[in-house]
Coordinates of C-alpha atoms in Angstrom, one line a residue:
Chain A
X1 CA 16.5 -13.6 2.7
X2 CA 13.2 -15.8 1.1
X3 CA 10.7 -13.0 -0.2
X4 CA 7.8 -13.1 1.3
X5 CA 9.8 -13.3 5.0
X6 CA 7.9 -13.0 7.7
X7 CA 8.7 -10.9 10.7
X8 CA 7.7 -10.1 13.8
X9 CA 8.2 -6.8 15.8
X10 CA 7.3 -8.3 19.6
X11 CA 7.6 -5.3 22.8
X12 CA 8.1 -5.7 26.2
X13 CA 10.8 -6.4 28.5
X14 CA 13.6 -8.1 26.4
X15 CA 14.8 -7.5 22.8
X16 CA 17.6 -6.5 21.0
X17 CA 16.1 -2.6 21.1
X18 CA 15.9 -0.3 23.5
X19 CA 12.9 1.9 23.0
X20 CA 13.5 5.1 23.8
X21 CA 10.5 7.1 23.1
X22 CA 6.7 5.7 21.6
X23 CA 4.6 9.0 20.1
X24 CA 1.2 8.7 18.8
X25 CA 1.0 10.2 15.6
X26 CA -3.0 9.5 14.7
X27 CA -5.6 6.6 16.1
X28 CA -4.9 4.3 19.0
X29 CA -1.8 4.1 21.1
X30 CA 0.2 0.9 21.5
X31 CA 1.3 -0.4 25.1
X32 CA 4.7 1.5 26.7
X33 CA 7.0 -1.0 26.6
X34 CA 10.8 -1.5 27.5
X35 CA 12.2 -3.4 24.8
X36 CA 11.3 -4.6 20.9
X37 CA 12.5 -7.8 19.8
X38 CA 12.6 -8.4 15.6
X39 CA 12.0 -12.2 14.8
X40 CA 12.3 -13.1 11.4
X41 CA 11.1 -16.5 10.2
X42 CA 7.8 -18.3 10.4
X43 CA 7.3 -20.0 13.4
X44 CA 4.4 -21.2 15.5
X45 CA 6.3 -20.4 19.2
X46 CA 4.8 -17.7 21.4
X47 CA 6.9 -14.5 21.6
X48 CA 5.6 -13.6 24.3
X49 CA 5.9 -9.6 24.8
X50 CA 3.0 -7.1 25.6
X51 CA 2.1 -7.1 21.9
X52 CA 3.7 -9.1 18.5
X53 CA 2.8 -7.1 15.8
X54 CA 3.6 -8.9 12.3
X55 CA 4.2 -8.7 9.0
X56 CA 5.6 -9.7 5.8
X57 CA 7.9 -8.7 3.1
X58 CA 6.5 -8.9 -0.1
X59 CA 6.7 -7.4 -3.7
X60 CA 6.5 -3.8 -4.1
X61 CA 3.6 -2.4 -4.6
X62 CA 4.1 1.3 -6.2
X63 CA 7.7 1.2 -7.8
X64 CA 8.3 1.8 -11.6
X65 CA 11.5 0.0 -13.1
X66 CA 13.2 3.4 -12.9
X67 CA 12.6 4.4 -9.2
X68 CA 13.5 0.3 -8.2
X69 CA 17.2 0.7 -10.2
X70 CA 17.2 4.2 -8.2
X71 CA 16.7 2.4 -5.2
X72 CA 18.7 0.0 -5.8
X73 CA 21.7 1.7 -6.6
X74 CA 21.2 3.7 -3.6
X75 CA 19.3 1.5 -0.5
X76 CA 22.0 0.1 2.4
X77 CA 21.5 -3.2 4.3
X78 CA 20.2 -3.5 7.7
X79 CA 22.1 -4.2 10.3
X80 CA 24.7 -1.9 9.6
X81 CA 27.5 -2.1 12.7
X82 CA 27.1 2.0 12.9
X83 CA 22.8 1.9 12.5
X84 CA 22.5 2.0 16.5
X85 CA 19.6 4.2 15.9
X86 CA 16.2 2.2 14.8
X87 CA 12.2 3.7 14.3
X88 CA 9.0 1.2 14.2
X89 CA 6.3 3.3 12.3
X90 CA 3.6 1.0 12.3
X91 CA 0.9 2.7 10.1
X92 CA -3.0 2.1 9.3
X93 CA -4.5 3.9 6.3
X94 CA -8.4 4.6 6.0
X95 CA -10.7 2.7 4.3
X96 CA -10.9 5.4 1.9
X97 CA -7.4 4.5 0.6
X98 CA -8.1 1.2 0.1
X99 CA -11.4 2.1 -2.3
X100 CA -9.0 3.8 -4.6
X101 CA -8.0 1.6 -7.4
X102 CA -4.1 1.2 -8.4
X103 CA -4.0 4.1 -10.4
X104 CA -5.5 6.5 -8.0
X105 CA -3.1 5.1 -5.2
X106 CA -0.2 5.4 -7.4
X107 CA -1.5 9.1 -8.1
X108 CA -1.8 10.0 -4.0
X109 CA 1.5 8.8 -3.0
X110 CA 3.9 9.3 -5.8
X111 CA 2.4 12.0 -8.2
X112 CA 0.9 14.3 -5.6
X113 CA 3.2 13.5 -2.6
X114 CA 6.5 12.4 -3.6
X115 CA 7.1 9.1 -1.5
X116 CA 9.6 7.2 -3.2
X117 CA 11.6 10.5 -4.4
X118 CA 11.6 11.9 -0.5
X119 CA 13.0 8.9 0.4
X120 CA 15.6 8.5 -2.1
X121 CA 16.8 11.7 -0.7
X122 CA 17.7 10.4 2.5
X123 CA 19.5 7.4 1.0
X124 CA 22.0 5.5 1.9
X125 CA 21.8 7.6 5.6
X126 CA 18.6 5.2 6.6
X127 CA 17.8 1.3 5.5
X128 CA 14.4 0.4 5.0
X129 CA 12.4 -2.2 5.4
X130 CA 8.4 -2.0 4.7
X131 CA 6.5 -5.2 5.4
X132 CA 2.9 -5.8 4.9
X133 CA 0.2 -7.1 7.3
X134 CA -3.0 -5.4 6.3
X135 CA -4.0 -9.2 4.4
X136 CA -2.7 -11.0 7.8
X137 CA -5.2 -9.2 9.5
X138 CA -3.9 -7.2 12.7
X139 CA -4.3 -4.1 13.9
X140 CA -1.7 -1.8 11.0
X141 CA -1.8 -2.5 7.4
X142 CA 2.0 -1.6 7.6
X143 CA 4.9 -1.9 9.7
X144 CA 7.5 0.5 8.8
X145 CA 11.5 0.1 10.1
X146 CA 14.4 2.3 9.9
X147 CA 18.1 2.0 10.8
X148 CA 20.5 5.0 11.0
X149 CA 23.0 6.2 12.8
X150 CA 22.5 8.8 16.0
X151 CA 24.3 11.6 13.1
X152 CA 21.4 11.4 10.9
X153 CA 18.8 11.2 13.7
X154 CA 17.3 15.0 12.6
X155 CA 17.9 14.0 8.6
X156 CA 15.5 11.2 9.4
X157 CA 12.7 13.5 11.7
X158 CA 12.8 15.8 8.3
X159 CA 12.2 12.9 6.3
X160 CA 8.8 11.5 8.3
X161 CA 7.8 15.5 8.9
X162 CA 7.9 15.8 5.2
X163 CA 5.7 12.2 4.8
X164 CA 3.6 13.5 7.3
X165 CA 2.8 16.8 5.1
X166 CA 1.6 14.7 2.0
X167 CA -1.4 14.4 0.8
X168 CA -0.7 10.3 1.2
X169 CA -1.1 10.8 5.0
X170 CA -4.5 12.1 5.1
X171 CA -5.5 8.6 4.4
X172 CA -3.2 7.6 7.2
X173 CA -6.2 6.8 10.3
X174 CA -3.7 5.0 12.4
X175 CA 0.1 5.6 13.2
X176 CA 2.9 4.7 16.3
X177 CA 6.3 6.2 16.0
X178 CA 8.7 3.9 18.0
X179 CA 12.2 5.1 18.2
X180 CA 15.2 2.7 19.6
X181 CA 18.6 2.0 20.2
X182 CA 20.7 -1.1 20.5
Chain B
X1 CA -18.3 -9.0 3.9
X2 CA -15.5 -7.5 5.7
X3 CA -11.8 -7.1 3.5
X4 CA -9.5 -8.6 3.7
X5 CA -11.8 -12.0 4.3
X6 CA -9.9 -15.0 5.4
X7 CA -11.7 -17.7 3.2
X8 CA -10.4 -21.9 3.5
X9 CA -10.8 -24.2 0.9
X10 CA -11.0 -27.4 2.3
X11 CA -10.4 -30.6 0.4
X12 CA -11.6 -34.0 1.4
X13 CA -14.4 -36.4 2.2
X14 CA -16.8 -34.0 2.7
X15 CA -17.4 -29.8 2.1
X16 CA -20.5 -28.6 -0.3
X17 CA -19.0 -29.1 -3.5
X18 CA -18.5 -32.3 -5.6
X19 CA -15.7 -32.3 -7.4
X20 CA -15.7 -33.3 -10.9
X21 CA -12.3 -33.2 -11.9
X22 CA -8.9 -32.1 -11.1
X23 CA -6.4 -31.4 -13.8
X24 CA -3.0 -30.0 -13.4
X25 CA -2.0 -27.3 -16.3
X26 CA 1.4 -26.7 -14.8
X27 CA 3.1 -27.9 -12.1
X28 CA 2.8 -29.9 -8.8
X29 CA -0.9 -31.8 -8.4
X30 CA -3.0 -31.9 -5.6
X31 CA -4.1 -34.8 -4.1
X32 CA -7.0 -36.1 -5.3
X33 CA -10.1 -35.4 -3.1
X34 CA -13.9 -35.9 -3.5
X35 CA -15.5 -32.5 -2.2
X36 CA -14.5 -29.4 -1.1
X37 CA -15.9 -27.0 1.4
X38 CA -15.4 -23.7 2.1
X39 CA -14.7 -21.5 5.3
X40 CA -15.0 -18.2 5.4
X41 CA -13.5 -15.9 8.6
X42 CA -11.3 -16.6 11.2
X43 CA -10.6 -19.6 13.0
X44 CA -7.8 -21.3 14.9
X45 CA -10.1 -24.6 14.5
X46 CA -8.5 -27.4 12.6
X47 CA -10.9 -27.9 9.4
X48 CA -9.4 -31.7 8.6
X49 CA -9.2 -32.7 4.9
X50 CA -6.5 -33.7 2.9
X51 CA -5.2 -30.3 2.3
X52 CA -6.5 -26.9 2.9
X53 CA -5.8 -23.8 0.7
X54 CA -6.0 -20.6 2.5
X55 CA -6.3 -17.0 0.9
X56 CA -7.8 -13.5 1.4
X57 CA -9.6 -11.4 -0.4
X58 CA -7.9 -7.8 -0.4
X59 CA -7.9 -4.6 -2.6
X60 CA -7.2 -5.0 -6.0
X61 CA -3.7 -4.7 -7.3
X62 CA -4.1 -3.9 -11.3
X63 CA -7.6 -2.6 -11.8
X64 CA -8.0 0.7 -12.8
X65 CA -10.9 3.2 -12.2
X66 CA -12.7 3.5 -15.4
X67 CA -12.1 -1.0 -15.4
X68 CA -13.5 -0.9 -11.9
X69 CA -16.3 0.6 -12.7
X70 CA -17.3 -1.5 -16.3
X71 CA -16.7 -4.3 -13.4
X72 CA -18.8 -3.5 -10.7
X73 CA -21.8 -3.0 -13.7
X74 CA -22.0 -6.2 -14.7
X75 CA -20.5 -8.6 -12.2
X76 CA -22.8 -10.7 -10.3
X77 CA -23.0 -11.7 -6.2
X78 CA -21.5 -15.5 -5.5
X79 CA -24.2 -17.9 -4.7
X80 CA -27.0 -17.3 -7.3
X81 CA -28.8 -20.3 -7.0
X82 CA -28.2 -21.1 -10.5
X83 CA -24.5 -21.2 -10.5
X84 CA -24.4 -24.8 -9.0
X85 CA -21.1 -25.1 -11.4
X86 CA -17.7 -23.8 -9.6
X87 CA -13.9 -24.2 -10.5
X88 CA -11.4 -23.6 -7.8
X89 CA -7.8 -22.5 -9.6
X90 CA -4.9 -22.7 -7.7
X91 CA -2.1 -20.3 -9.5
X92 CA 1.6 -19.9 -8.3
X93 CA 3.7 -17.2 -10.6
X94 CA 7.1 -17.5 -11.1
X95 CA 10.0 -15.6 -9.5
X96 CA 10.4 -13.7 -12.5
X97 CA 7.0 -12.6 -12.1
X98 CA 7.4 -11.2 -8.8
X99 CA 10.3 -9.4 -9.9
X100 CA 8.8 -7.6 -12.2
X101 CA 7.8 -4.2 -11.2
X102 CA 4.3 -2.9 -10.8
X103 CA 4.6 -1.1 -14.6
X104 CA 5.9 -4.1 -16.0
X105 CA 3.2 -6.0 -13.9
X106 CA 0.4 -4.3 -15.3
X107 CA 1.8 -4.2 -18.9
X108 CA 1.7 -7.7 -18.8
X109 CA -1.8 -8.8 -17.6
X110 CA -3.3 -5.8 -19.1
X111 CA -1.9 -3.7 -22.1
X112 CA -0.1 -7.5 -23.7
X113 CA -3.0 -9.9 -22.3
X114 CA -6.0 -8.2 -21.6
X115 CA -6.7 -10.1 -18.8
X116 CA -9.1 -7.2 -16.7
X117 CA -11.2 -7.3 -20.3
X118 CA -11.5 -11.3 -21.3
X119 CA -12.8 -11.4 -18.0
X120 CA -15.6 -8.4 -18.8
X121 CA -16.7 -10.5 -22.0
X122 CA -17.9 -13.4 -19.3
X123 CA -19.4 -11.0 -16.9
X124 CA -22.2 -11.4 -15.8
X125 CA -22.5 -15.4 -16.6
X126 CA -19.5 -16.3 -14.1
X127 CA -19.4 -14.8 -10.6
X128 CA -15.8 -14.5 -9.4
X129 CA -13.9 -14.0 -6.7
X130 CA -9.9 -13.9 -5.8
X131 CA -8.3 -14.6 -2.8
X132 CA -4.2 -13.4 -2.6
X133 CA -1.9 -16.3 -0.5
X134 CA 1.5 -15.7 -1.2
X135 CA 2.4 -13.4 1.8
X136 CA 0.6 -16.1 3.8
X137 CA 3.3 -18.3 2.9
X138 CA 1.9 -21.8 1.3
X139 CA 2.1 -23.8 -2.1
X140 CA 0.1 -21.1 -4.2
X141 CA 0.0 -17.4 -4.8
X142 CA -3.9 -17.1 -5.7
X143 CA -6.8 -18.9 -5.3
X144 CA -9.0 -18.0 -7.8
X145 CA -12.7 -19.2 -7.6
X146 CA -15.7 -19.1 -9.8
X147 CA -19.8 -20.0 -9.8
X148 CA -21.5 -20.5 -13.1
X149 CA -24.6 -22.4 -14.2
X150 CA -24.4 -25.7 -16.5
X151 CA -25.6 -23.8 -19.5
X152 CA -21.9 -21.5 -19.3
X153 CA -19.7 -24.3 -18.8
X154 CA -18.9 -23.8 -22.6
X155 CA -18.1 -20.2 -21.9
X156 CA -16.1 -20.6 -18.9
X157 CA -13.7 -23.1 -21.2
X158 CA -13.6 -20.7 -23.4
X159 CA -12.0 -17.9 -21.1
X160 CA -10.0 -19.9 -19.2
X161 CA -8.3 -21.1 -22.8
X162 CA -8.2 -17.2 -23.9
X163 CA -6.3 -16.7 -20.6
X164 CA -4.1 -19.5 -20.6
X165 CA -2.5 -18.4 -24.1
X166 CA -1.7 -15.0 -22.9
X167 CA 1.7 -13.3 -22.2
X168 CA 0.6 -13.2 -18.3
X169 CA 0.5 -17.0 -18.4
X170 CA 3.8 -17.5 -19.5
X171 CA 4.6 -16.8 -15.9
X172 CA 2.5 -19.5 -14.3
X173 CA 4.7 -22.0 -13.0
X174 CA 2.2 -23.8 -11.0
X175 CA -1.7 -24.2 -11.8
X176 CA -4.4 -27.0 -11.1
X177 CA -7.9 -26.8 -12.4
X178 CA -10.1 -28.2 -9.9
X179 CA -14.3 -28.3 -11.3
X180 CA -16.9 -29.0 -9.0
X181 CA -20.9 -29.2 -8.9
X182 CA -23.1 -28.7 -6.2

């Protein structure tokens, strides 16, 4: 897959997803829908859907060498033939996240609230895949996907409790949690 | 001016600036074009011109708070009416660039090549601004602009040569160097 990819999460009635539950976390709730649809690709057709919200892979923004080879060694694929279970967390942080410079960012989420570590624990049980949209413009600065199987369903509700805790989501204004099946 | 700000730079018969030159320090050229304009915000409307380079202006990825601050002290508003001197610097990085982690990132442009300093040293005689465009897909990663009066052209060779010989630049695989009056 090209890096930066561009992908679209569209909702409504047809998709490859089932949505089976949409829960607002913070800020503004998105549209019930039936169904979520994941286009990758750039292209200038209409998706239709009730609402296309997209984004785009891109260079990681946080990671040291040590945590990427950590990752790395640990982080499945999507697509997985026994990852029937899926979650779209799109997420908006505050304005006051993004007046702290790189330092104090790194600081927030990986010195004082553990991101990349708390997610290396629940590796290889859930792929990720973390695409940006806050420079696209858009209503999220992230959209957030998961893929696991219905097993780890409650390993991966401890692992976005335990994000929610942190003081990294205190900056978080904004935030959907979509969960699906296919 | 809201962030991230969608900002155009259109080249072709006709925009504010004249330009003076186009030289090509790595890479691909551009084709050559008399003026260039520039758009800021969102439109769907089709600008024309022989090619159009689009960026955004977005939080900063390697500045640091104690740098932000020295910044913010001395560096001066685009559009003094005595900076009627401007280069627009298109600058693709290589994939080995991107690779790179955000440690080794910042090691590179800051600790080995001083990058967030040189640029202090010019402050406040060039106004600057940076616009991000490699998740919006197209030929460049940054846009890089900057305003300057005819008595700092001198000066503004000068730091674009200190830059060019640094560590960071050995991973600029694509860069034209566009100057322009007004």
């Amino acid at each position: 897959m090209p890096v930066p990819l561009r992908v679209r999460f569209v909702g409504g009635a047809v998709g490859a997803w089932a949505v089976e539950s949409m829960a607002v976390i913070a800020g503004a709730p998105l549209s019930p829908v039936e169904r979520v649809g994941v286009l990758e690709g750039r292209s200038a057709a209409d998706p239709g859907g009730s609402w296309v919200l997209e984004g785009v892979t891109s260079n990681e923004r946080y990671v040291e060498r040590d945590e990427r080879e950590a990752l790395v060694a640990k982080q499945p694929v999507l697509g997985r033939e026994t990852a029937v279970c899926a979650a779209l967390i799109p997420i908006r942080k505050s304005p006051a996240w993004w007046d702290l410079t790189q330092d104090e960012r790194r600081k927030v989420l990986e010195v004082r609230s553990g991101h990349i570590a708390t997610g290396l624990e629940y590796l290889p049980a859930v792929a990720r895949r973390l695409h940006h949209c806050r420079d696209l413009g858009g209503p999220f600065d992230f959209l957030t996907w998961f893929e696991f199987a219905p097993a780890d369903r409650e390993a991966f509700d401890e692992l976005v409790g335990a994000l929610r805790s942190t003081p990294e989501w205190e900056y978080v204004d904004r935030e959907v949690d979509i969960r699906l099946h296919r």
